Short mmCIF file of C-alpha atoms in Angstrom, two decimals:
data_model
loop_
_atom_site.label_atom_id
_atom_site.label_comp_id
_atom_site.label_asym_id
_atom_site.label_seq_id
_atom_site.Cartn_x
_atom_site.Cartn_y
_atom_site.Cartn_z
CA MET A 13 58.03 -28.84 51.48
CA SER A 14 54.91 -30.70 52.61
CA LYS A 15 53.13 -29.38 55.69
CA GLY A 16 52.15 -32.95 56.53
CA VAL A 17 49.03 -34.92 55.71
CA ALA A 18 45.42 -33.80 55.45
CA LEU A 19 43.28 -36.93 55.89
CA LEU A 20 39.72 -36.46 54.68
CA VAL A 21 37.29 -39.20 55.73
CA GLY A 22 33.95 -39.40 53.97
CA ALA A 23 35.45 -37.35 51.15
CA GLY A 24 32.86 -37.46 48.39
CA ASP A 25 32.75 -35.63 45.08
CA ALA A 26 31.43 -32.35 46.49
CA ILE A 27 32.69 -30.99 49.83
CA GLY A 28 35.39 -33.61 50.29
CA SER A 29 36.91 -33.02 46.87
CA ALA A 30 36.86 -29.24 47.30
CA VAL A 31 38.60 -29.49 50.67
CA ALA A 32 41.15 -31.88 49.14
CA ARG A 33 41.96 -29.36 46.41
CA ARG A 34 42.28 -26.48 48.87
CA PHE A 35 44.56 -28.26 51.30
CA ALA A 36 46.65 -29.75 48.50
CA LYS A 37 47.08 -26.23 47.13
CA GLY A 38 48.05 -25.14 50.64
CA GLY A 39 50.97 -27.59 50.75
CA PHE A 40 49.49 -30.72 52.33
CA ALA A 41 49.76 -34.27 51.08
CA VAL A 42 46.08 -35.16 50.72
CA CYS A 43 44.63 -38.56 51.61
CA VAL A 44 40.97 -39.05 50.70
CA ALA A 45 39.11 -41.94 52.28
CA ARG A 46 35.68 -43.28 51.46
CA ARG A 47 34.04 -46.69 51.23
CA ASP A 48 35.30 -47.24 47.67
CA ALA A 49 38.69 -45.66 46.97
CA ALA A 50 38.20 -46.16 43.22
CA LYS A 51 35.57 -43.39 43.27
CA SER A 52 38.30 -40.92 44.25
CA GLN A 53 40.73 -41.92 41.52
CA ARG A 54 39.73 -39.07 39.20
CA LEU A 55 40.45 -36.55 41.96
CA VAL A 56 43.77 -38.21 42.78
CA ASP A 57 44.76 -38.16 39.09
CA GLU A 58 43.79 -34.48 38.83
CA LEU A 59 45.90 -33.45 41.82
CA THR A 60 48.82 -35.67 40.86
CA ALA A 61 48.86 -34.21 37.34
CA ALA A 62 49.15 -30.77 38.95
CA GLY A 63 52.17 -31.92 40.92
CA LEU A 64 50.24 -32.20 44.20
CA PRO A 65 50.58 -35.39 46.28
CA ALA A 66 47.27 -37.23 46.69
CA HIS A 67 46.26 -40.73 47.70
CA ALA A 68 42.97 -42.63 47.96
CA PHE A 69 42.00 -45.19 50.59
CA SER A 70 38.96 -47.37 51.23
CA VAL A 71 37.44 -47.31 54.70
CA ASP A 72 34.13 -47.93 56.43
CA ALA A 73 34.15 -45.15 59.02
CA ARG A 74 31.67 -47.11 61.15
CA ASN A 75 34.19 -49.92 61.67
CA GLU A 76 36.67 -49.29 64.48
CA ALA A 77 39.30 -51.70 63.18
CA GLU A 78 39.18 -50.21 59.68
CA VAL A 79 39.51 -46.66 61.02
CA GLN A 80 42.48 -47.65 63.17
CA ALA A 81 44.12 -49.44 60.23
CA LEU A 82 43.59 -46.40 57.97
CA PHE A 83 45.32 -44.01 60.36
CA ALA A 84 48.19 -46.43 60.96
CA LYS A 85 48.74 -46.93 57.23
CA VAL A 86 48.66 -43.21 56.41
CA GLU A 87 51.04 -42.39 59.26
CA GLU A 88 53.45 -45.17 58.24
CA THR A 89 53.39 -44.73 54.46
CA ILE A 90 52.49 -41.09 53.75
CA GLY A 91 53.39 -38.96 56.78
CA PRO A 92 52.12 -37.35 59.98
CA ILE A 93 48.42 -36.43 59.94
CA GLU A 94 48.22 -32.73 60.73
CA VAL A 95 44.62 -32.15 59.62
CA CYS A 96 41.67 -34.54 59.73
CA LEU A 97 38.21 -33.88 58.30
CA TYR A 98 35.15 -36.00 59.05
CA ASN A 99 32.60 -35.35 56.33
CA ALA A 100 30.46 -38.49 56.24
CA GLY A 101 26.70 -38.46 56.77
CA SER A 102 23.43 -39.50 55.19
CA ASN A 103 20.77 -36.81 54.82
CA VAL A 104 17.68 -38.92 55.55
CA ASN A 105 14.25 -37.29 55.30
CA LYS A 106 11.41 -39.63 56.31
CA PRO A 107 8.12 -39.16 58.15
CA LEU A 108 8.36 -40.34 61.73
CA LEU A 109 6.21 -43.46 61.23
CA GLU A 110 8.31 -44.46 58.21
CA THR A 111 11.56 -44.08 60.13
CA THR A 112 12.53 -47.66 60.88
CA GLU A 113 14.86 -48.79 63.62
CA LYS A 114 17.40 -49.77 60.98
CA LEU A 115 17.26 -46.39 59.22
CA PHE A 116 17.55 -44.47 62.49
CA PHE A 117 20.52 -46.52 63.66
CA LYS A 118 22.35 -46.28 60.31
CA ALA A 119 21.97 -42.48 60.26
CA TRP A 120 23.42 -42.21 63.77
CA GLU A 121 26.14 -44.76 63.07
CA LEU A 122 27.43 -42.93 60.01
CA ALA A 123 27.16 -39.30 61.11
CA CYS A 124 27.84 -39.56 64.86
CA TYR A 125 29.54 -42.84 65.73
CA GLY A 126 31.85 -42.69 62.71
CA GLY A 127 32.78 -39.13 63.65
CA PHE A 128 33.64 -40.25 67.15
CA LEU A 129 35.85 -43.08 65.88
CA VAL A 130 37.70 -40.87 63.41
CA GLY A 131 38.03 -37.94 65.82
CA ARG A 132 39.35 -40.16 68.60
CA GLU A 133 41.90 -41.79 66.30
CA ALA A 134 43.08 -38.42 64.98
CA ALA A 135 43.48 -37.16 68.55
CA LYS A 136 45.58 -40.19 69.47
CA TYR A 137 48.23 -39.30 66.89
CA MET A 138 48.02 -35.52 67.24
CA LEU A 139 48.39 -35.56 71.02
CA LYS A 140 51.73 -37.35 70.65
CA ARG A 141 53.01 -34.42 68.58
CA GLY A 142 51.24 -31.70 70.54
CA HIS A 143 49.36 -30.09 67.65
CA GLY A 144 46.78 -30.69 64.90
CA THR A 145 43.40 -29.71 63.51
CA ILE A 146 40.25 -31.87 63.53
CA LEU A 147 37.34 -30.74 61.35
CA PHE A 148 33.72 -31.89 61.40
CA THR A 149 31.03 -31.10 58.83
CA GLY A 150 27.71 -30.17 60.42
CA ALA A 151 24.37 -29.11 58.97
CA THR A 152 21.19 -27.20 59.78
CA ALA A 153 20.08 -30.45 61.40
CA SER A 154 22.92 -30.11 63.91
CA VAL A 155 20.93 -27.43 65.76
CA ARG A 156 17.33 -27.83 64.58
CA GLY A 157 15.19 -30.94 64.30
CA GLY A 158 13.00 -30.38 61.28
CA LYS A 159 9.92 -32.26 60.09
CA GLY A 160 10.96 -35.66 58.75
CA PHE A 161 14.50 -35.43 60.14
CA ALA A 162 14.24 -37.36 63.42
CA ALA A 163 17.04 -39.73 62.37
CA PHE A 164 19.35 -37.25 60.65
CA SER A 165 18.94 -34.49 63.23
CA SER A 166 19.62 -36.78 66.16
CA ALA A 167 22.77 -38.01 64.42
CA LYS A 168 24.00 -34.50 63.61
CA PHE A 169 23.09 -33.21 67.08
CA GLY A 170 25.19 -36.06 68.45
CA LEU A 171 28.15 -35.29 66.20
CA ARG A 172 28.03 -31.65 67.31
CA ALA A 173 28.17 -32.77 70.93
CA VAL A 174 31.13 -35.04 70.21
CA ALA A 175 32.96 -32.18 68.50
CA GLN A 176 32.18 -29.75 71.34
CA ALA A 177 33.36 -32.17 74.01
CA MET A 178 36.54 -32.84 72.04
CA ALA A 179 37.21 -29.12 71.61
CA ARG A 180 36.95 -28.48 75.34
CA GLU A 181 39.24 -31.39 76.17
CA LEU A 182 41.78 -31.05 73.37
CA GLY A 183 41.99 -27.27 72.91
CA PRO A 184 44.24 -26.73 75.96
CA LYS A 185 46.48 -29.46 74.50
CA ASN A 186 46.91 -27.50 71.25
CA ILE A 187 44.50 -29.56 69.13
CA HIS A 188 42.08 -27.27 67.27
CA VAL A 189 38.63 -28.88 66.87
CA VAL A 190 36.26 -27.14 64.44
CA HIS A 191 32.58 -27.80 63.71
CA LEU A 192 31.42 -26.16 60.48
CA LEU A 193 27.66 -25.78 60.44
CA ILE A 194 26.50 -25.61 56.83
CA ASP A 195 23.05 -24.05 56.96
CA ALA A 196 22.50 -24.22 53.23
CA GLY A 197 21.96 -26.28 50.17
CA VAL A 198 25.34 -27.17 48.73
CA ASP A 199 25.93 -26.33 45.09
CA SER A 200 26.58 -29.88 43.94
CA GLU A 201 25.23 -32.36 41.43
CA ALA A 202 23.52 -34.38 44.16
CA ILE A 203 21.61 -31.32 45.43
CA HIS A 204 20.69 -30.29 41.89
CA LEU A 205 19.15 -33.71 41.28
CA ARG A 206 17.34 -33.64 44.63
CA MET A 207 15.86 -30.21 43.88
CA LYS A 208 14.69 -31.37 40.47
CA ALA A 209 13.07 -34.51 41.88
CA ALA A 210 11.40 -32.74 44.81
CA SER A 211 10.08 -29.60 43.14
CA GLY A 212 10.95 -29.68 39.47
CA ILE A 213 13.25 -26.67 39.94
CA ASP A 214 16.34 -26.53 37.76
CA ALA A 215 19.31 -25.25 39.77
CA ARG A 216 20.34 -23.11 36.81
CA GLU A 217 17.12 -21.11 37.14
CA ILE A 218 17.43 -20.03 40.77
CA PRO A 219 19.04 -16.67 41.76
CA PRO A 220 22.86 -16.61 41.81
CA ASP A 221 24.53 -17.60 45.08
CA SER A 222 21.38 -19.25 46.44
CA LEU A 223 23.42 -22.40 47.09
CA THR A 224 26.75 -22.49 48.89
CA LYS A 225 29.63 -23.43 46.63
CA THR A 226 31.92 -26.24 47.70
CA ASP A 227 34.94 -23.97 47.18
CA SER A 228 33.48 -21.53 49.72
CA ILE A 229 33.13 -24.37 52.23
CA ALA A 230 36.72 -25.44 51.60
CA GLU A 231 37.92 -21.86 52.16
CA ALA A 232 36.04 -21.73 55.46
CA TYR A 233 37.84 -24.86 56.61
CA TRP A 234 41.19 -23.46 55.46
CA PHE A 235 40.47 -20.22 57.33
CA ALA A 236 39.65 -22.09 60.54
CA HIS A 237 42.74 -24.29 60.27
CA SER A 238 44.96 -21.25 59.65
CA GLN A 239 43.82 -19.30 62.74
CA SER A 240 46.32 -18.25 65.39
CA ARG A 241 46.15 -20.15 68.66
CA ASP A 242 45.00 -17.02 70.52
CA GLY A 243 41.92 -16.67 68.30
CA TRP A 244 40.48 -20.11 67.54
CA THR A 245 36.97 -20.65 66.24
CA HIS A 246 35.24 -23.84 67.35
CA GLU A 247 31.95 -23.44 65.52
CA LEU A 248 31.32 -21.47 62.35
CA ASP A 249 27.95 -21.28 60.58
CA LEU A 250 27.93 -20.80 56.84
CA ARG A 251 24.98 -19.88 54.61
CA PRO A 252 24.12 -17.83 51.51
CA ALA A 253 22.99 -14.24 52.05
CA VAL A 254 19.48 -15.16 50.90
CA GLU A 255 19.08 -18.13 53.27
CA LYS A 256 16.33 -17.77 55.90
CA TRP A 257 17.49 -18.60 59.42
#
């Protein structure tokens, strides 16, 4: 029996896909949403072949009408959304004087504004049923503005504030809001390529467990979702043992 729907917005090939696999394994019908649904077809085929219900949708999380239409369609055609993850964001690293107005706004719009739209829409449906879990992916930049990260840090700081305000308002109404602060490089193809380009380091040559695996992130989200109501975590920071912090 399905436990309902886990809707993952901004579900890319790394964290989003790992969370999709974990929640599908846990009995949820998984709906993955990103700008181009075709990019999620391989994941949907993989889960479907394993007998796990999965669906892909296209959405621009920065567009209010598209977000509202996505939630309405999933609720009408798949089932009640019990879990919602917002995972979108653009890790922009630019010197201050090279950070244009357009770049700054786009970073905020994707990481913070999109999170607000998705979180608000999830709350609208969950409040009617009196329960649900809303998950947000944070980063080191959520709590520390590093050199070159004026745009990204402000966006992630903002998303953290949105999540915190939602948790305080919705917690007493039985909606669990979780902000997962990933203070780490994620063990993914994108990070491997970025490391190679920036420093020439091959990810296969660094010490084991120096990067956080996407499966570990997915397990952290599953843990938070599975908590009893008398012991909820709002914010959880996750990093490898070797990470400096």
